[in-house]
Coordinates of C-alpha atoms in Angstrom, one line a residue:
M1 CA -0.9 11.8 6.5
I2 CA -1.2 14.6 4.0
W3 CA -3.1 13.3 1.0
P4 CA -2.2 14.7 -2.5
S5 CA -4.3 17.5 -3.9
G6 CA -7.2 16.1 -6.0
W7 CA -7.4 12.9 -4.1
T8 CA -10.6 12.0 -2.2
V9 CA -10.3 10.8 1.4
E10 CA -12.5 7.9 2.1
A11 CA -13.9 7.2 5.5
I12 CA -13.1 3.8 6.8
S13 CA -15.2 2.5 9.6
Q14 CA -13.2 1.2 12.6
D15 CA -13.5 -2.5 13.1
E16 CA -14.7 -2.8 16.7
A17 CA -13.4 -6.4 16.8
K18 CA -9.9 -5.0 16.1
P19 CA -9.5 -1.7 17.9
Q20 CA -5.7 -2.0 17.6
V21 CA -5.9 -1.5 13.8
S22 CA -6.5 1.9 12.2
R23 CA -6.7 2.7 8.5
Q24 CA -6.6 5.8 6.3
R25 CA -7.4 5.7 2.6
A26 CA -7.5 8.2 -0.3
V27 CA -8.6 7.6 -3.9
K28 CA -7.8 9.4 -7.1
N29 CA -10.7 9.4 -9.6
D30 CA -10.7 10.2 -13.3
Q31 CA -12.9 12.8 -14.8
D32 CA -15.8 10.4 -14.9
G33 CA -15.5 9.6 -11.2
T34 CA -13.9 6.2 -11.7
P35 CA -11.2 5.3 -9.2
V36 CA -7.8 5.0 -11.0
M37 CA -5.5 5.0 -8.0
V38 CA -5.8 4.2 -4.3
M39 CA -3.5 4.7 -1.4
E40 CA -4.0 3.2 2.1
L41 CA -2.0 3.5 5.3
T42 CA -2.7 0.8 8.0
M43 CA -1.4 1.0 11.5
T44 CA -1.5 -1.9 13.9
Q45 CA -0.6 -1.9 17.6
V46 CA 2.1 -4.5 18.4
E47 CA 2.1 -6.3 21.7
S48 CA 5.0 -5.3 23.9
G49 CA 8.0 -7.6 23.4
H50 CA 6.5 -9.1 20.2
Q51 CA 9.1 -9.3 17.4
V52 CA 7.6 -8.6 14.0
N53 CA 9.0 -10.5 11.1
L54 CA 8.7 -7.7 8.6
E55 CA 9.9 -9.7 5.6
G56 CA 7.5 -12.5 6.5
V57 CA 4.6 -10.1 6.7
L58 CA 5.4 -8.5 3.4
L59 CA 5.8 -11.9 1.7
E60 CA 2.4 -13.0 2.9
M61 CA 0.8 -9.7 1.7
R62 CA 2.5 -10.1 -1.6
K63 CA 1.4 -13.7 -2.0
S64 CA -2.2 -12.6 -1.1
V65 CA -2.2 -9.8 -3.7
Q66 CA -0.9 -12.2 -6.4
K67 CA -3.4 -14.9 -5.5
D68 CA -6.3 -12.3 -5.6
F69 CA -5.2 -11.0 -9.0
F70 CA -4.7 -14.6 -10.4
Q71 CA -8.2 -15.6 -9.3
S72 CA -9.5 -12.6 -11.3
G73 CA -7.7 -13.7 -14.4
Y74 CA -4.6 -11.6 -14.1
Q75 CA -0.9 -12.4 -14.0
S76 CA 1.5 -10.6 -11.7
V77 CA 5.3 -10.3 -11.2
C78 CA 6.7 -8.7 -8.1
T79 CA 10.1 -7.2 -7.4
K80 CA 12.3 -8.7 -4.9
I81 CA 11.7 -7.3 -1.4
H82 CA 14.2 -4.5 -0.8
P83 CA 15.0 -2.0 1.9
T84 CA 13.6 1.5 1.9
T85 CA 12.3 4.0 4.4
L86 CA 8.8 5.0 5.5
S87 CA 9.0 8.3 7.4
R88 CA 11.9 7.9 9.8
L89 CA 11.6 4.1 9.9
S90 CA 13.6 1.5 8.1
A91 CA 11.1 -0.4 5.9
L92 CA 10.8 -3.1 3.2
E93 CA 9.1 -2.7 -0.1
T94 CA 7.9 -4.7 -3.1
T95 CA 6.1 -3.6 -6.3
C96 CA 3.9 -5.9 -8.4
T97 CA 3.2 -5.4 -12.1
I98 CA -0.2 -6.9 -13.0
T99 CA -0.9 -7.9 -16.6
Q100 CA -3.8 -9.4 -18.5
N101 CA -3.1 -11.2 -21.8
G102 CA 0.5 -9.7 -21.7
R103 CA -0.7 -6.1 -21.3
H104 CA 0.4 -4.1 -18.2
V105 CA -2.8 -3.0 -16.6
L106 CA -2.0 -2.2 -12.9
S107 CA 0.8 -1.7 -10.5
Q108 CA 0.8 -2.1 -6.8
T109 CA 3.4 -1.2 -4.2
L110 CA 3.5 -2.5 -0.6
V111 CA 5.7 -0.9 2.0
A112 CA 6.0 -2.2 5.6
A113 CA 7.7 -0.8 8.6
V114 CA 7.7 -1.4 12.3
D115 CA 8.3 0.8 15.3
A116 CA 8.6 -0.2 19.0
D117 CA 4.8 -0.7 19.4
K118 CA 3.3 -0.2 16.0
A119 CA 3.5 -1.8 12.6
Y120 CA 2.7 0.2 9.4
V121 CA 1.8 -0.8 5.9
L122 CA 1.5 1.7 3.1
S123 CA -0.2 0.3 0.0
Y124 CA -0.8 2.1 -3.3
A125 CA -2.1 0.8 -6.5
G126 CA -3.4 2.1 -9.8
Q127 CA -3.9 1.7 -13.5
A128 CA -0.5 1.4 -15.2
E129 CA -0.3 4.9 -16.8
V130 CA -1.9 6.7 -13.8
Y131 CA 0.4 4.9 -11.4
K132 CA 3.4 6.0 -13.4
A133 CA 2.1 9.6 -13.7
S134 CA 1.3 9.7 -10.0
Q135 CA 4.9 9.2 -8.7
D136 CA 5.2 12.8 -7.5
D137 CA 1.9 12.5 -5.6
I138 CA 3.0 9.2 -4.1
A139 CA 6.4 10.6 -3.0
A140 CA 4.8 13.7 -1.5
A141 CA 2.4 11.6 0.5
R142 CA 5.2 9.2 1.7
N143 CA 7.3 12.2 2.6
S144 CA 4.5 13.8 4.6
L145 CA 4.2 10.8 6.9
K146 CA 5.1 11.4 10.6
L147 CA 5.4 8.0 12.1

């Protein structure tokens, strides 16, 4: 993956208990060094012959995101899961708008795709204004994927 200019690539240690999962992550910081956007690509090996229920996976991920934000005092509304692409693969996508006391504070998008032997999830999230202003960076990163 080619990360956008100005983003910091974070090293993610490989979980030895899950060698079939690999992750890449980059963060966009403000001038004070505070993270304002994060993008992560996760690749998981899929057992031969296993049929991945992509919509089910994305629904569970969305539910988990909403639950985590709710427990932190936020409300969230997510778009209906809809078809998109991730690299050359057909994919499904949903975007959640996270609010606190009625004020839009964060946005998060989840995109999931599956190939013959791998499943991919691209997640990106950020402060509302930064997320909106980072759409070109996000599109460039998504378009750079070679899955």
